[in-house]
mmCIF file of C-alpha atoms and ligand atoms in Angstrom:
data_model
loop_
_atom_site.group_PDB
_atom_site.id
_atom_site.type_symbol
_atom_site.label_atom_id
_atom_site.label_comp_id
_atom_site.label_asym_id
_atom_site.label_seq_id
_atom_site.Cartn_x
_atom_site.Cartn_y
_atom_site.Cartn_z
ATOM 1 C CA MET A 1078 0.000 0.000 0.000
ATOM 2 C CA THR A 1079 1.123 3.529 -0.661
ATOM 3 C CA LEU A 1080 -0.338 6.730 0.625
ATOM 4 C CA THR A 1081 -1.695 7.526 -2.836
ATOM 5 C CA ASP A 1082 -3.717 4.275 -2.963
ATOM 6 C CA GLY A 1083 -7.359 4.871 -3.736
ATOM 7 C CA GLU A 1084 -6.589 8.345 -5.081
ATOM 8 C CA LYS A 1085 -7.119 9.443 -8.642
ATOM 9 C CA VAL A 1086 -3.407 9.909 -9.271
ATOM 10 C CA GLY A 1087 -2.548 11.548 -12.569
ATOM 11 C CA TYR A 1088 -6.074 12.593 -13.570
ATOM 12 C CA ASN A 1089 -6.524 16.072 -14.961
ATOM 13 C CA ILE A 1090 -8.712 18.162 -12.662
ATOM 14 C CA GLY A 1091 -9.462 20.616 -15.461
ATOM 15 C CA MET A 1092 -10.169 23.961 -13.805
ATOM 16 C CA LYS A 1093 -11.232 23.889 -10.135
ATOM 17 C CA ASN A 1094 -11.848 26.645 -7.606
ATOM 18 C CA PHE A 1095 -11.170 26.249 -3.893
ATOM 19 C CA ASP A 1096 -11.269 28.507 -0.856
ATOM 20 C CA LEU A 1097 -7.884 27.211 0.207
ATOM 21 C CA VAL A 1098 -5.069 25.345 -1.532
ATOM 22 C CA ILE A 1099 -2.480 23.636 0.672
ATOM 23 C CA LEU A 1100 0.827 22.799 -0.973
ATOM 24 C CA GLY A 1101 2.421 19.690 0.536
ATOM 25 C CA ALA A 1102 0.886 16.697 2.296
ATOM 26 C CA GLY A 1103 3.317 16.291 5.190
ATOM 27 C CA PRO A 1104 2.150 16.661 8.811
ATOM 28 C CA ALA A 1105 1.793 20.460 8.448
ATOM 29 C CA GLY A 1106 -0.307 20.308 5.267
ATOM 30 C CA LEU A 1107 -2.465 17.419 6.495
ATOM 31 C CA THR A 1108 -3.219 19.118 9.811
ATOM 32 C CA ALA A 1109 -4.032 22.330 7.961
ATOM 33 C CA GLY A 1110 -6.450 20.287 5.828
ATOM 34 C CA ILE A 1111 -8.219 18.889 8.896
ATOM 35 C CA TYR A 1112 -8.640 22.329 10.489
ATOM 36 C CA ALA A 1113 -9.609 24.094 7.247
ATOM 37 C CA ALA A 1114 -12.268 21.526 6.349
ATOM 38 C CA ARG A 1115 -13.681 21.554 9.875
ATOM 39 C CA GLY A 1116 -13.818 25.357 9.553
ATOM 40 C CA GLY A 1117 -15.990 25.014 6.461
ATOM 41 C CA LEU A 1118 -13.442 25.790 3.757
ATOM 42 C CA LYS A 1119 -13.480 24.019 0.393
ATOM 43 C CA CYS A 1120 -9.946 22.811 0.433
ATOM 44 C CA ALA A 1121 -7.441 20.943 -1.739
ATOM 45 C CA VAL A 1122 -4.030 19.534 -0.885
ATOM 46 C CA ILE A 1123 -1.587 19.433 -3.802
ATOM 47 C CA GLU A 1124 1.229 16.921 -3.256
ATOM 48 C CA GLN A 1125 3.967 16.278 -5.785
ATOM 49 C CA ASN A 1126 5.022 12.960 -4.285
ATOM 50 C CA THR A 1127 3.136 10.789 -1.767
ATOM 51 C CA VAL A 1128 1.450 11.725 1.484
ATOM 52 C CA GLY A 1129 3.562 11.968 4.627
ATOM 53 C CA GLY A 1130 6.601 13.978 3.612
ATOM 54 C CA GLN A 1131 9.724 13.472 5.700
ATOM 55 C CA ALA A 1132 7.655 11.935 8.494
ATOM 56 C CA SER A 1133 6.858 8.932 6.320
ATOM 57 C CA ALA A 1134 10.608 8.128 6.384
ATOM 58 C CA ALA A 1135 10.609 7.967 10.182
ATOM 59 C CA ALA A 1136 10.627 4.309 11.199
ATOM 60 C CA ALA A 1137 9.739 5.106 14.810
ATOM 61 C CA ILE A 1138 8.137 8.272 16.098
ATOM 62 C CA GLU A 1139 8.319 8.223 19.883
ATOM 63 C CA ASN A 1140 7.677 11.855 20.676
ATOM 64 C CA PHE A 1141 4.223 12.594 19.306
ATOM 65 C CA PRO A 1142 2.169 13.335 22.441
ATOM 66 C CA GLY A 1143 -0.453 10.789 23.372
ATOM 67 C CA VAL A 1144 0.601 8.306 20.720
ATOM 68 C CA ASP A 1145 2.628 5.254 21.633
ATOM 69 C CA VAL A 1146 5.580 4.483 19.349
ATOM 70 C CA THR A 1147 4.336 4.663 15.788
ATOM 71 C CA ASP A 1148 5.930 4.917 12.402
ATOM 72 C CA GLY A 1149 5.542 8.129 10.448
ATOM 73 C CA PHE A 1150 3.760 6.329 7.636
ATOM 74 C CA ALA A 1151 0.944 5.138 9.934
ATOM 75 C CA LEU A 1152 0.628 8.519 11.629
ATOM 76 C CA CYS A 1153 0.304 10.357 8.302
ATOM 77 C CA TYR A 1154 -2.017 7.717 6.865
ATOM 78 C CA ASN A 1155 -4.387 8.423 9.758
ATOM 79 C CA MET A 1156 -4.112 12.167 9.173
ATOM 80 C CA GLN A 1157 -4.945 11.656 5.497
ATOM 81 C CA GLN A 1158 -7.987 9.539 6.405
ATOM 82 C CA GLN A 1159 -9.191 12.339 8.692
ATOM 83 C CA CYS A 1160 -8.789 14.841 5.847
ATOM 84 C CA LYS A 1161 -10.637 12.629 3.374
ATOM 85 C CA ALA A 1162 -13.506 12.021 5.794
ATOM 86 C CA LEU A 1163 -13.900 15.795 6.041
ATOM 87 C CA GLY A 1164 -13.976 16.229 2.256
ATOM 88 C CA VAL A 1165 -10.469 17.524 1.603
ATOM 89 C CA GLU A 1166 -9.523 16.885 -2.018
ATOM 90 C CA PHE A 1167 -6.074 15.425 -2.761
ATOM 91 C CA ILE A 1168 -4.361 16.307 -6.040
ATOM 92 C CA PHE A 1169 -1.206 14.319 -6.731
ATOM 93 C CA ASP A 1170 0.725 16.401 -9.223
ATOM 94 C CA SER A 1171 3.540 18.922 -9.371
ATOM 95 C CA VAL A 1172 2.918 22.653 -9.656
ATOM 96 C CA SER A 1173 4.512 23.884 -12.876
ATOM 97 C CA SER A 1174 3.715 27.563 -12.312
ATOM 98 C CA LEU A 1175 1.804 29.651 -9.831
ATOM 99 C CA ASP A 1176 0.663 33.188 -9.066
ATOM 100 C CA ILE A 1177 0.180 33.797 -5.350
ATOM 101 C CA SER A 1178 0.616 37.562 -5.319
ATOM 102 C CA SER A 1179 -2.921 38.403 -6.548
ATOM 103 C CA PRO A 1180 -6.050 38.026 -4.361
ATOM 104 C CA GLN A 1181 -7.000 35.020 -6.530
ATOM 105 C CA LYS A 1182 -4.191 32.475 -6.288
ATOM 106 C CA THR A 1183 -3.574 30.317 -9.373
ATOM 107 C CA PHE A 1184 -1.762 26.972 -9.619
ATOM 108 C CA VAL A 1185 -1.000 25.381 -12.977
ATOM 109 C CA LEU A 1186 -0.381 21.670 -12.534
ATOM 110 C CA GLY A 1187 2.094 19.449 -14.327
ATOM 111 C CA ASP A 1188 -0.626 17.851 -16.443
ATOM 112 C CA GLY A 1189 -2.087 21.219 -17.465
ATOM 113 C CA GLY A 1190 -4.960 21.251 -14.952
ATOM 114 C CA GLU A 1191 -5.500 24.433 -12.992
ATOM 115 C CA ALA A 1192 -6.599 25.209 -9.432
ATOM 116 C CA THR A 1193 -7.491 28.603 -8.034
ATOM 117 C CA SER A 1194 -8.057 29.658 -4.446
ATOM 118 C CA ARG A 1195 -8.514 32.678 -2.205
ATOM 119 C CA ALA A 1196 -5.776 31.599 0.204
ATOM 120 C CA VAL A 1197 -2.794 29.266 0.173
ATOM 121 C CA ILE A 1198 -0.773 27.486 2.823
ATOM 122 C CA ILE A 1199 2.786 26.614 1.832
ATOM 123 C CA ALA A 1200 3.638 23.385 3.672
ATOM 124 C CA THR A 1201 6.322 22.048 1.358
ATOM 125 C CA GLY A 1202 8.773 21.099 4.106
ATOM 126 C CA ALA A 1203 12.501 20.720 3.785
ATOM 127 C CA ALA A 1204 15.104 18.131 2.870
ATOM 128 C CA HIS A 1205 18.133 17.136 4.901
ATOM 129 C CA ARG A 1206 21.471 17.236 3.115
ATOM 130 C CA LYS A 1207 22.847 13.721 2.861
ATOM 131 C CA LEU A 1208 26.385 12.392 3.039
ATOM 132 C CA GLY A 1209 25.968 10.888 -0.417
ATOM 133 C CA LEU A 1210 27.313 7.473 0.627
ATOM 134 C CA GLU A 1211 26.361 4.181 -0.963
ATOM 135 C CA ASP A 1212 24.543 2.602 2.007
ATOM 136 C CA GLU A 1213 23.061 5.797 3.430
ATOM 137 C CA ASP A 1214 19.469 5.300 2.248
ATOM 138 C CA ARG A 1215 19.479 1.585 3.119
ATOM 139 C CA LEU A 1216 20.625 2.305 6.695
ATOM 140 C CA CYS A 1217 18.388 5.352 7.213
ATOM 141 C CA GLY A 1218 16.406 4.634 10.405
ATOM 142 C CA ARG A 1219 18.786 1.741 11.132
ATOM 143 C CA GLY A 1220 21.730 3.711 12.453
ATOM 144 C CA VAL A 1221 21.716 6.669 10.097
ATOM 145 C CA SER A 1222 19.648 9.592 11.380
ATOM 146 C CA TYR A 1223 19.199 13.246 10.485
ATOM 147 C CA CYS A 1224 17.649 14.305 13.774
ATOM 148 C CA ALA A 1225 18.993 13.847 17.310
ATOM 149 C CA THR A 1226 15.773 15.145 18.899
ATOM 150 C CA CYS A 1227 13.873 12.432 17.007
ATOM 151 C CA ASP A 1228 16.166 9.456 17.440
ATOM 152 C CA GLY A 1229 18.664 10.293 20.179
ATOM 153 C CA ALA A 1230 16.738 8.490 22.918
ATOM 154 C CA LEU A 1231 17.048 5.233 20.949
ATOM 155 C CA TYR A 1232 20.821 5.365 21.506
ATOM 156 C CA ARG A 1233 20.912 5.911 25.263
ATOM 157 C CA GLY A 1234 24.101 4.323 26.618
ATOM 158 C CA LYS A 1235 25.410 3.574 23.104
ATOM 159 C CA THR A 1236 28.120 5.043 20.880
ATOM 160 C CA VAL A 1237 27.129 7.715 18.384
ATOM 161 C CA ALA A 1238 28.813 10.068 15.934
ATOM 162 C CA VAL A 1239 27.565 13.434 14.730
ATOM 163 C CA VAL A 1240 28.790 14.679 11.349
ATOM 164 C CA GLY A 1241 29.141 18.424 10.799
ATOM 165 C CA GLY A 1242 30.698 21.509 12.316
ATOM 166 C CA GLY A 1243 27.975 24.160 12.420
ATOM 167 C CA ASN A 1244 25.494 25.153 15.109
ATOM 168 C CA THR A 1245 23.157 22.212 14.466
ATOM 169 C CA ALA A 1246 25.987 19.690 14.662
ATOM 170 C CA ALA A 1247 27.301 21.262 17.872
ATOM 171 C CA GLU A 1248 23.823 21.321 19.446
ATOM 172 C CA GLU A 1249 23.127 17.727 18.424
ATOM 173 C CA ALA A 1250 26.496 16.537 19.775
ATOM 174 C CA LEU A 1251 25.844 18.249 23.131
ATOM 175 C CA TYR A 1252 22.291 16.858 23.269
ATOM 176 C CA LEU A 1253 23.527 13.336 22.524
ATOM 177 C CA SER A 1254 26.418 13.564 24.974
ATOM 178 C CA ASN A 1255 23.815 13.568 27.768
ATOM 179 C CA LEU A 1256 22.337 10.303 26.495
ATOM 180 C CA ALA A 1257 25.028 8.280 24.774
ATOM 181 C CA ALA A 1258 27.924 6.533 26.465
ATOM 182 C CA LYS A 1259 30.268 7.999 23.854
ATOM 183 C CA THR A 1260 29.734 10.818 21.347
ATOM 184 C CA TYR A 1261 32.085 11.661 18.494
ATOM 185 C CA LEU A 1262 31.811 14.812 16.418
ATOM 186 C CA ILE A 1263 33.286 14.309 12.958
ATOM 187 C CA HIS A 1264 34.278 17.554 11.230
ATOM 188 C CA ARG A 1265 36.076 17.991 7.927
ATOM 189 C CA ARG A 1266 37.938 21.125 9.032
ATOM 190 C CA ASP A 1267 40.276 21.922 11.938
ATOM 191 C CA ALA A 1268 37.885 24.361 13.662
ATOM 192 C CA LEU A 1269 34.132 24.350 14.280
ATOM 193 C CA ARG A 1270 31.926 26.780 12.324
ATOM 194 C CA ALA A 1271 29.443 26.873 15.211
ATOM 195 C CA ASP A 1272 28.989 30.076 17.217
ATOM 196 C CA ASP A 1273 31.831 30.620 19.633
ATOM 197 C CA ILE A 1274 29.819 29.864 22.783
ATOM 198 C CA LEU A 1275 28.543 26.559 21.350
ATOM 199 C CA ALA A 1276 31.971 25.597 20.043
ATOM 200 C CA ARG A 1277 33.497 26.228 23.466
ATOM 201 C CA ARG A 1278 30.769 24.160 25.122
ATOM 202 C CA VAL A 1279 31.533 21.249 22.805
ATOM 203 C CA LEU A 1280 35.264 21.489 23.378
ATOM 204 C CA SER A 1281 34.858 21.466 27.149
ATOM 205 C CA SER A 1282 32.335 18.606 27.114
ATOM 206 C CA ASN A 1283 32.864 14.850 26.892
ATOM 207 C CA VAL A 1284 32.305 14.967 23.098
ATOM 208 C CA GLU A 1285 35.368 13.707 21.235
ATOM 209 C CA VAL A 1286 35.946 15.845 18.152
ATOM 210 C CA VAL A 1287 37.602 14.090 15.208
ATOM 211 C CA TRP A 1288 39.134 16.918 13.153
ATOM 212 C CA ASP A 1289 39.886 17.062 9.412
ATOM 213 C CA SER A 1290 37.803 13.973 8.778
ATOM 214 C CA VAL A 1291 34.851 12.827 6.692
ATOM 215 C CA VAL A 1292 32.787 9.638 6.799
ATOM 216 C CA ALA A 1293 33.962 7.606 3.817
ATOM 217 C CA GLU A 1294 31.928 4.411 4.326
ATOM 218 C CA LEU A 1295 29.017 3.064 6.349
ATOM 219 C CA HIS A 1296 29.004 -0.602 7.366
ATOM 220 C CA GLY A 1297 26.323 -2.932 8.694
ATOM 221 C CA GLN A 1298 23.843 -5.515 7.434
ATOM 222 C CA GLN A 1299 20.607 -4.936 9.393
ATOM 223 C CA ASN A 1300 21.869 -1.926 11.321
ATOM 224 C CA LEU A 1301 24.880 0.356 11.198
ATOM 225 C CA THR A 1302 27.767 -1.107 13.193
ATOM 226 C CA GLN A 1303 30.853 0.717 11.993
ATOM 227 C CA ILE A 1304 32.016 3.716 9.978
ATOM 228 C CA THR A 1305 35.212 4.365 8.066
ATOM 229 C CA LEU A 1306 36.663 7.832 8.543
ATOM 230 C CA LYS A 1307 39.046 9.445 6.113
ATOM 231 C CA ASN A 1308 41.445 12.156 7.225
ATOM 232 C CA VAL A 1309 41.220 14.741 4.434
ATOM 233 C CA LYS A 1310 44.784 15.962 5.035
ATOM 234 C CA THR A 1311 46.568 12.596 5.222
ATOM 235 C CA ASP A 1312 44.071 10.282 3.423
ATOM 236 C CA VAL A 1313 44.497 7.823 6.340
ATOM 237 C CA LEU A 1314 41.423 5.605 6.871
ATOM 238 C CA THR A 1315 40.233 4.671 10.388
ATOM 239 C CA SER A 1316 37.414 2.351 11.449
ATOM 240 C CA VAL A 1317 35.173 3.377 14.341
ATOM 241 C CA LEU A 1318 32.468 1.208 15.947
ATOM 242 C CA VAL A 1319 29.279 3.252 16.288
ATOM 243 C CA ASP A 1320 25.595 2.475 16.757
ATOM 244 C CA CYS A 1321 24.336 5.582 14.990
ATOM 245 C CA VAL A 1322 25.586 8.396 12.814
ATOM 246 C CA PHE A 1323 23.657 11.661 13.074
ATOM 247 C CA VAL A 1324 24.115 13.664 9.887
ATOM 248 C CA ALA A 1325 23.966 17.396 10.648
ATOM 249 C CA ILE A 1326 25.349 19.029 7.520
ATOM 250 C CA GLY A 1327 22.370 21.220 6.767
ATOM 251 C CA GLN A 1328 18.800 21.267 5.549
ATOM 252 C CA VAL A 1329 17.335 22.866 2.439
ATOM 253 C CA PRO A 1330 13.793 24.301 2.624
ATOM 254 C CA ASN A 1331 11.538 23.564 -0.350
ATOM 255 C CA SER A 1332 10.753 27.256 -0.835
ATOM 256 C CA GLN A 1333 12.320 28.061 -4.203
ATOM 257 C CA LEU A 1334 8.953 28.321 -5.982
ATOM 258 C CA PHE A 1335 7.650 31.075 -3.744
ATOM 259 C CA ASP A 1336 8.366 34.763 -4.050
ATOM 260 C CA VAL A 1337 7.825 35.646 -0.380
ATOM 261 C CA ALA A 1338 10.169 37.038 2.285
ATOM 262 C CA LYS A 1339 12.744 34.459 3.439
ATOM 263 C CA ASP A 1340 15.842 34.347 5.608
ATOM 264 C CA GLU A 1341 19.324 33.898 4.176
ATOM 265 C CA ALA A 1342 18.945 30.084 4.176
ATOM 266 C CA GLY A 1343 15.641 30.225 2.262
ATOM 267 C CA TYR A 1344 13.267 29.540 5.175
ATOM 268 C CA ILE A 1345 9.994 31.476 4.800
ATOM 269 C CA LEU A 1346 9.426 34.268 7.311
ATOM 270 C CA THR A 1347 6.041 34.323 9.033
ATOM 271 C CA ASP A 1348 4.445 35.991 12.012
ATOM 272 C CA GLU A 1349 2.812 34.002 14.838
ATOM 273 C CA GLN A 1350 -0.324 33.551 12.707
ATOM 274 C CA MET A 1351 1.803 31.908 9.980
ATOM 275 C CA GLN A 1352 1.138 34.904 7.726
ATOM 276 C CA THR A 1353 3.907 35.461 5.159
ATOM 277 C CA SER A 1354 4.831 38.747 3.490
ATOM 278 C CA ILE A 1355 1.944 38.297 0.994
ATOM 279 C CA ASP A 1356 -1.715 38.715 1.894
ATOM 280 C CA GLY A 1357 -3.577 35.396 1.904
ATOM 281 C CA VAL A 1358 -0.358 33.355 1.806
ATOM 282 C CA TYR A 1359 0.559 31.351 4.915
ATOM 283 C CA ALA A 1360 3.473 29.010 5.588
ATOM 284 C CA ALA A 1361 3.557 26.076 8.019
ATOM 285 C CA GLY A 1362 6.010 23.408 9.104
ATOM 286 C CA ASP A 1363 9.649 22.842 8.261
ATOM 287 C CA VAL A 1364 9.618 25.281 5.329
ATOM 288 C CA ARG A 1365 9.331 28.264 7.634
ATOM 289 C CA LYS A 1366 11.915 29.881 9.881
ATOM 290 C CA LYS A 1367 11.491 28.368 13.355
ATOM 291 C CA SER A 1368 13.532 26.882 16.154
ATOM 292 C CA LEU A 1369 12.281 23.267 16.299
ATOM 293 C CA ARG A 1370 11.414 21.189 13.234
ATOM 294 C CA GLN A 1371 9.347 18.223 14.410
ATOM 295 C CA VAL A 1372 6.051 16.533 13.554
ATOM 296 C CA VAL A 1373 4.315 18.101 16.535
ATOM 297 C CA THR A 1374 5.458 21.636 15.638
ATOM 298 C CA ALA A 1375 4.555 21.091 11.963
ATOM 299 C CA CYS A 1376 1.048 20.037 13.023
ATOM 300 C CA ALA A 1377 0.750 23.054 15.310
ATOM 301 C CA ASP A 1378 1.811 25.401 12.504
ATOM 302 C CA GLY A 1379 -0.693 23.768 10.136
ATOM 303 C CA ALA A 1380 -3.537 24.254 12.609
ATOM 304 C CA ILE A 1381 -2.637 27.913 13.162
ATOM 305 C CA ALA A 1382 -2.234 28.601 9.432
ATOM 306 C CA ALA A 1383 -5.646 27.084 8.658
ATOM 307 C CA ASP A 1384 -7.255 29.019 11.500
ATOM 308 C CA SER A 1385 -5.723 32.249 10.156
ATOM 309 C CA ALA A 1386 -6.981 31.480 6.634
ATOM 310 C CA ILE A 1387 -10.491 30.745 7.941
ATOM 311 C CA LYS A 1388 -10.625 34.028 9.874
ATOM 312 C CA ALA A 1389 -9.218 36.071 6.970
ATOM 313 C CA LEU A 1390 -11.627 34.572 4.439
ATOM 314 C CA MET A 1391 -14.586 35.106 6.796
ATOM 315 C CA THR A 1392 -13.840 38.828 7.000
ATOM 316 C CA LYS A 1393 -13.502 39.021 3.193
ATOM 317 C CA ALA A 1394 -16.684 37.042 2.405
HETATM 318 C C1 LIG B 43 14.256 10.187 8.849
HETATM 319 C C2 LIG B 43 13.488 11.210 9.648
HETATM 320 C C3 LIG B 43 13.043 10.891 10.911
HETATM 321 C C4 LIG B 43 12.307 11.819 11.641
HETATM 322 N N1 LIG B 43 11.854 11.451 12.882
HETATM 323 C C5 LIG B 43 11.072 12.301 13.568
HETATM 324 C C6 LIG B 43 10.553 11.932 14.850
HETATM 325 O O1 LIG B 43 10.813 10.831 15.348
HETATM 326 N N2 LIG B 43 9.774 12.835 15.490
HETATM 327 C C7 LIG B 43 9.473 14.066 14.972
HETATM 328 O O2 LIG B 43 8.718 14.807 15.587
HETATM 329 N N3 LIG B 43 9.986 14.450 13.790
HETATM 330 C C8 LIG B 43 10.772 13.609 13.079
HETATM 331 N N4 LIG B 43 11.315 14.000 11.890
HETATM 332 C C9 LIG B 43 11.062 15.378 11.430
HETATM 333 C C10 LIG B 43 9.655 15.483 10.825
HETATM 334 O O3 LIG B 43 9.458 14.430 9.912
HETATM 335 C C11 LIG B 43 9.469 16.822 10.133
HETATM 336 O O4 LIG B 43 9.700 17.862 11.058
HETATM 337 C C12 LIG B 43 8.040 16.964 9.587
HETATM 338 O O5 LIG B 43 7.743 15.918 8.671
HETATM 339 C C13 LIG B 43 7.838 18.298 8.883
HETATM 340 O O6 LIG B 43 6.552 18.309 8.353
HETATM 341 P P1 LIG B 43 6.161 19.284 7.158
HETATM 342 O O7 LIG B 43 4.750 18.946 6.827
HETATM 343 O O8 LIG B 43 6.492 20.663 7.504
HETATM 344 O O9 LIG B 43 7.127 18.919 5.943
HETATM 345 P P2 LIG B 43 7.464 17.550 5.210
HETATM 346 O O10 LIG B 43 7.247 16.391 6.088
HETATM 347 O O11 LIG B 43 8.810 17.771 4.634
HETATM 348 O O12 LIG B 43 6.366 17.463 4.044
HETATM 349 C C14 LIG B 43 6.399 18.352 2.960
HETATM 350 C C15 LIG B 43 5.610 17.746 1.802
HETATM 351 O O13 LIG B 43 5.532 18.726 0.753
HETATM 352 C C16 LIG B 43 5.737 18.090 -0.497
HETATM 353 N N5 LIG B 43 6.197 19.100 -1.453
HETATM 354 C C17 LIG B 43 7.416 19.710 -1.511
HETATM 355 N N6 LIG B 43 7.423 20.620 -2.519
HETATM 356 C C18 LIG B 43 6.198 20.583 -3.090
HETATM 357 C C19 LIG B 43 5.585 21.288 -4.172
HETATM 358 N N7 LIG B 43 6.229 22.223 -4.872
HETATM 359 N N8 LIG B 43 4.305 21.003 -4.511
HETATM 360 C C20 LIG B 43 3.611 20.036 -3.823
HETATM 361 N N9 LIG B 43 4.161 19.326 -2.786
HETATM 362 C C21 LIG B 43 5.411 19.609 -2.416
HETATM 363 C C22 LIG B 43 6.768 17.011 -0.198
HETATM 364 O O14 LIG B 43 6.723 15.973 -1.183
HETATM 365 C C23 LIG B 43 6.282 16.516 1.174
HETATM 366 O O15 LIG B 43 5.356 15.483 1.066
HETATM 367 C C24 LIG B 43 12.042 13.110 11.121
HETATM 368 C C25 LIG B 43 12.519 13.450 9.847
HETATM 369 C C26 LIG B 43 13.238 12.523 9.112
HETATM 370 C C27 LIG B 43 13.738 12.893 7.739
#
């Protein structure tokens, strides 16, 4: 089963008008759909891939309040069912062009269909930069992670390595050093790029920094067991036994399509109501500038964005 099962994937919608179009069917977009439909809006979710976004890659979600350990796929499947029961329409297609600056928002789809709406929620998420190693995808969720907040607790008392040298890598290494028996920080340069205060905290902690090194290979059948490090100055290879590698070399927001105010990294700027710099355009979830990118915060953003859209459209009706 996939999360597009039972959907009319690839059919041309022709020309359809909605109150609200939500771009992206990750946790933020799906929650926005639930709230918007319950608020009486005629609403469509446009998803270029399958439902679930990054969350569907999470083998075990342990930190969604009130839900025992679940996988991201199951959690998002349930969210999609809630949306469908409320009448939210799902359109599985890419957006080839759009105009979101006018009061009537227009979305031209890959197959030539067209959707219009009075408001839009951008919930297109973000993608973690990968190491680009052969076994990385196979071992994702089995000892390769992109999020210490998500998976750190699974490695309590174990040996972990964080890859990177910026603020995120430093924060993740410090976070993990409170849980793991041993934490390495692998950095390809001879000084951390993290802010001075964070860098000093790392250097005075029990984190062992491995300088001038990159991860050259990942090893393990079922789960990651070992990594090979390469010193970029000497080319010397070293094997290290680890239970998990946390990759913290950056994230790219999926915001390129949208001509709204963003920060220097491309994250969309919003106020507390999820309003962007353009009237009737809201952003929710990992695509926006925020301090914690998690399923629960994506859902919260989606709920707030939908509530803002409902209130704005009510005053304009
Ligand atoms: C491996 C992994 C494990 C994780 N584990 C946890 C965990 O245990 N707990 C936790 O809380 N968080 C976890 N996270 C983080 C969590 O998954 C994200 O914070 C959350 O999914 C963000 O939700 P979102 O809806 O904002 O974006 P996303 O989940 O990124 O969804 C965005 C959606 O938008 C779609 N999209 C992108 N561009 C377009 C476009 N132009 N048109 C239409 N659709 C588009 C994408 O295909 C995607 O489906 C994990 C992340 C990863 C990668």
